[in-house]
Every structure is written in C-alpha cells, then in structure tokens.
Amino acid sequence: MSIANPLEELTLADLRGRTSVKWRLHPPDVLPAFIAEMDVPLAEPVVRAVTDAVRRGDTGYAFGDAYAEALAAFASQRWGWDGLDVGRTLMVADVMTGLTEVVGLVTAPGSRVVVSTPVYPPFFDFMAKTGREVREAPLGEDGRLDLDALGAAFEDAVAGGGPAAYLLCNPQNPAGVAHTRTELAAVAELARSYGVRVVSDEIHAPIVLDGATFTPYLSVDGSDDAFAVLSASKAWNLAGAKAAVVAAGPSAYADLARMPEVVGHGASQLGLIAHTAALREGGGWLDAVLRGLEENRDHLAKELDARLPAVRWVPSEATYLGWLDCRALDLGDDPASVLLERGRVALSGGLPYGTGGAGHARVTFATSRAILSEVVERMAAAVAG
Ligand SMILES: Cc1ncc(COP(=O)(O)O)c(C=O)c1O
C-alpha cells in the first residue's frame, strides 16, 4: 500500500498548535522555515509503538540493544553496509551529546578540533564549551570537501603534538552535500597520516534524495579508529524523543569502552522505542517523505527562479535544507535578519555557520508546497520592500 505524501497532510493551523521551538520561537505572524524540524505527522508505526508503550506504562529505565540492532538492519538494507557492530555501540541522549563526549574521550582540553565550514553552528559552541579549540577547513566553492584545506587544518591541529579530532558532517549541513566514498577515503587517508581521529555526524544519513548516495564513514577503508553518531531523529522528525547511537570502528572500541557511565543514561525510554519503531517499520513512510522532499526541492528551485532569480542555490542532494547564497540581494552579511524583519519569514542566518556563511541563509523545505511558496513569497516581498 502506498503512503500519501506526509508533507502535504498538515495545515498551518495544525502546525501552529505545536509547542516545539519551530512554532514558538517567533510570534504567530512569522512563518518559520529555520530549524531542522519537518512539518509532518509521525509515521504510523512510531505512533503505535509509543502509544502502546504508554498504555503498558513501559516508561521505566531503558535497557538493551534494540535501537542499535534496528539501526544495523537499516544500514544493511539501505546502505548495503553490514559493518555496524552492535557490540561496539552506545546509546546516548542525542547526536550532539554523542559527538561531544566522543571528542572528549579522544582529545584533551586545549586540543584542536577541525570542522569543515560552513557547518552546523553547535559544532563550534559545543566544542568550545568543553575547552577544545575549533579550526576551520573551509569547503570548496562547490560546497564539497577541499582536501588541501583539510590537510592544512590537520597539520595545524596536530602541530602542538597533542591529540586532535575532525568533526565530519556526513551528509553536510547546511549545503546538503552527500560526500562520496572517494572523498571519504581521502579523508581517512589524510586523518591517518596526521593521526587525527574522525568523528562522523550522520544524523541526516537516511535523507538522501534521488541520484545521491549516503556513504557511512565507518564503511570506508582506513576508518577503523573512527566513530559515527547516528539517529532516526531527523528522518522521522523525532528530535524531541531523545535518542542516538554512537558506533565505534574496530580499533576505536577501546576508547568507547572508557566512556563514563553517566553518558549512557541520557537516552529516553520512549525515545528509544520511537526510534526503533521508525527504523524497523518506518521505511515505507520514509520513502514517501523522500519523494515529497524531492518534489519540494524542485518546487523551491522553481519558486526562487521565478521570484528571486538573484538567489543562488545548488539544490541539495541530501538533507531537507537549502543553503541560499543571498549575496546578490544586497541585504548585508545577515540576510535572514532582514527577511525576518521585513518579510516576517524566519530562515537561519548564515553567519554562525563559520567561513562561507556571510550573505547566506538556510531554509528548511520539509513542509507543504503551499507553505514553501509562501516562504519564497515573503522573501521576495522583503527584498522588494
Ligand atoms: C548535522 C547535525 N548534527 C546534529 C544535530 C542535532 O542533533 P541532536 O538534536 O540529536 O543533538 C542536527 C540538528 O539539526 C544537525 O543538523
């Protein structure tokens, strides 16, 4: 049985009834398109699993490997990757916790952590909070990994002789690039030659659009001492149902085994139940969302062409995020603040994404086509007026 496009099921009135940050950060006259939340009802298997758990009163402490097992099965089926070893995983509260704690294990205060910019802003804040120094390796003009820049950043990161890490965003937020196996193999080679530990954020992994392929970093040759952090949260809209999985490569497990016990206490029982159901039984729903996202991405490209042809955008091959180059609009370094003020539409400002963020804004296209049209209409009105 085919599943109707979940992105077309909810009205703006339904969505405004939500209490998440997307719908409550701004006053009701603002149309939000800034954060990575999807405007969808939940997949039926998720609703059923959580409802059944609540009915059973199954809200005690989480136990077992069901989430990691479901993820390993999903990875095998979707990505043809059979190397996710449940015995080398740890449940954590969310992806940022997993990344931060793993970097904490393999580096020391004062260590350098390389990120490829522009990139998800909390990479900067969370690393700084734990006393790590962030070093940028800007992406190329085409938004893809620039191996020369990465090599230079690795060299700088290990210059003092201490441990260093690379926080890889795979696929890349905000530009929606799915790194290829060839690119990732080159990253692994570079990391090995400099002794830099790679920690791969794979939260957007299930969201690859037609023609693109997601490559799990741990499936790449030379990634044995790396980590990946995965979650069902983006693909099934479960960010508030806290849970994520840290996976260690074969020679990284000894490090993961040193993780303080408290870190493994963060995932919520209902979150684990929701994420597990999504991975096990939510494949059909995900496929319906992916088809809808492909339509939306193309719709957004058309709307921008028609109403704001000066905005440059390389349509995303992964994620439901669009990284818009607004420099030709002459709205300054932070176009999102002008669009918000004049157009009452909320995009994410590009500046916190690091080098390459000025003059850019990130839009979330995981919504209905009607809302997406209105987002662009409000942007165009802001530019006109
Ligand atoms: C690349 C990336 N990493 C991490 C997160 C946050 O994940 P979590 O809420 O599981 O910490 C996001 C959220 O959008 C993201 O885009």
mmCIF file of N, CA, C and O in Angstrom, residues 75 79-81 168 170 179 181 184 200 202 205 213-221 223 228 230:
data_model
loop_
_atom_site.group_PDB
_atom_site.id
_atom_site.type_symbol
_atom_site.label_atom_id
_atom_site.label_comp_id
_atom_site.label_asym_id
_atom_site.label_seq_id
_atom_site.Cartn_x
_atom_site.Cartn_y
_atom_site.Cartn_z
ATOM 1 N N ALA A 75 20.902 -0.102 8.181
ATOM 2 C CA ALA A 75 22.154 0.219 7.466
ATOM 3 C C ALA A 75 22.456 -0.849 6.419
ATOM 4 O O ALA A 75 22.908 -0.547 5.306
ATOM 5 N N TRP A 79 21.896 0.942 2.979
ATOM 6 C CA TRP A 79 23.209 1.413 2.538
ATOM 7 C C TRP A 79 24.131 0.255 2.154
ATOM 8 O O TRP A 79 25.300 0.482 1.835
ATOM 9 N N GLY A 80 23.621 -0.975 2.241
ATOM 10 C CA GLY A 80 24.431 -2.138 1.907
ATOM 11 C C GLY A 80 25.640 -2.270 2.817
ATOM 12 O O GLY A 80 26.673 -2.803 2.429
ATOM 13 N N TRP A 81 25.501 -1.765 4.042
ATOM 14 C CA TRP A 81 26.634 -1.771 4.972
ATOM 15 C C TRP A 81 26.335 -2.744 6.121
ATOM 16 O O TRP A 81 25.420 -2.507 6.903
ATOM 17 N N LEU A 168 33.344 15.484 11.272
ATOM 18 C CA LEU A 168 32.843 15.419 9.898
ATOM 19 C C LEU A 168 31.322 15.485 9.933
ATOM 20 O O LEU A 168 30.693 14.839 10.767
ATOM 21 N N ASN A 170 28.320 14.386 7.794
ATOM 22 C CA ASN A 170 28.138 13.447 6.684
ATOM 23 C C ASN A 170 26.726 12.860 6.695
ATOM 24 O O ASN A 170 26.448 11.973 7.483
ATOM 25 N N HIS A 179 28.798 13.348 0.850
ATOM 26 C CA HIS A 179 30.195 13.081 0.478
ATOM 27 C C HIS A 179 30.293 11.701 -0.170
ATOM 28 O O HIS A 179 29.633 10.753 0.260
ATOM 29 N N ARG A 181 32.225 8.133 -1.546
ATOM 30 C CA ARG A 181 33.177 7.178 -0.955
ATOM 31 C C ARG A 181 34.619 7.601 -1.278
ATOM 32 O O ARG A 181 35.498 7.498 -0.434
ATOM 33 N N LEU A 184 35.545 10.424 1.011
ATOM 34 C CA LEU A 184 35.705 9.971 2.405
ATOM 35 C C LEU A 184 36.954 9.106 2.574
ATOM 36 O O LEU A 184 37.612 9.152 3.615
ATOM 37 N N SER A 200 32.205 11.171 12.910
ATOM 38 C CA SER A 200 31.295 11.492 11.814
ATOM 39 C C SER A 200 29.857 11.654 12.306
ATOM 40 O O SER A 200 29.286 10.733 12.890
ATOM 41 N N GLU A 202 26.252 11.582 11.458
ATOM 42 C CA GLU A 202 25.465 11.004 10.366
ATOM 43 C C GLU A 202 23.966 11.111 10.635
ATOM 44 O O GLU A 202 23.175 10.255 10.232
ATOM 45 N N ALA A 205 21.793 10.961 7.563
ATOM 46 C CA ALA A 205 22.105 9.854 6.649
ATOM 47 C C ALA A 205 20.906 9.271 5.890
ATOM 48 O O ALA A 205 21.032 8.984 4.692
ATOM 49 N N THR A 213 23.977 9.197 -2.999
ATOM 50 C CA THR A 213 24.188 8.014 -2.162
ATOM 51 C C THR A 213 24.821 8.456 -0.857
ATOM 52 O O THR A 213 25.748 9.267 -0.852
ATOM 53 N N PHE A 214 24.337 7.899 0.235
ATOM 54 C CA PHE A 214 24.995 8.142 1.521
ATOM 55 C C PHE A 214 26.049 7.061 1.727
ATOM 56 O O PHE A 214 25.778 5.873 1.529
ATOM 57 N N THR A 215 27.234 7.462 2.149
ATOM 58 C CA THR A 215 28.303 6.511 2.456
ATOM 59 C C THR A 215 28.619 6.569 3.939
ATOM 60 O O THR A 215 29.115 7.594 4.429
ATOM 61 N N PRO A 216 28.338 5.498 4.692
ATOM 62 C CA PRO A 216 28.681 5.518 6.123
ATOM 63 C C PRO A 216 30.194 5.645 6.275
ATOM 64 O O PRO A 216 30.939 4.911 5.618
ATOM 65 N N TYR A 217 30.638 6.574 7.110
ATOM 66 C CA TYR A 217 32.082 6.779 7.216
ATOM 67 C C TYR A 217 32.786 5.510 7.677
ATOM 68 O O TYR A 217 33.878 5.180 7.208
ATOM 69 N N LEU A 218 32.141 4.768 8.582
ATOM 70 C CA LEU A 218 32.799 3.561 9.107
ATOM 71 C C LEU A 218 32.880 2.438 8.071
ATOM 72 O O LEU A 218 33.511 1.415 8.312
ATOM 73 N N SER A 219 32.237 2.640 6.931
ATOM 74 C CA SER A 219 32.332 1.626 5.870
ATOM 75 C C SER A 219 33.504 1.915 4.930
ATOM 76 O O SER A 219 33.760 1.154 3.993
ATOM 77 N N VAL A 220 34.186 3.021 5.165
ATOM 78 C CA VAL A 220 35.263 3.458 4.267
ATOM 79 C C VAL A 220 36.588 2.846 4.711
ATOM 80 O O VAL A 220 36.860 2.756 5.914
ATOM 81 N N ASP A 221 37.412 2.442 3.765
ATOM 82 C CA ASP A 221 38.733 1.884 4.107
ATOM 83 C C ASP A 221 39.526 2.889 4.926
ATOM 84 O O ASP A 221 39.554 4.076 4.591
ATOM 85 N N SER A 223 39.029 3.642 8.117
ATOM 86 C CA SER A 223 38.257 4.353 9.150
ATOM 87 C C SER A 223 38.196 3.577 10.470
ATOM 88 O O SER A 223 37.368 3.884 11.328
ATOM 89 N N ALA A 228 31.119 7.063 14.519
ATOM 90 C CA ALA A 228 29.998 7.724 13.845
ATOM 91 C C ALA A 228 28.879 7.870 14.866
ATOM 92 O O ALA A 228 28.744 7.033 15.764
ATOM 93 N N LEU A 230 24.777 8.318 14.925
ATOM 94 C CA LEU A 230 23.600 8.223 14.058
ATOM 95 C C LEU A 230 22.334 8.343 14.881
ATOM 96 O O LEU A 230 22.342 8.109 16.096
#
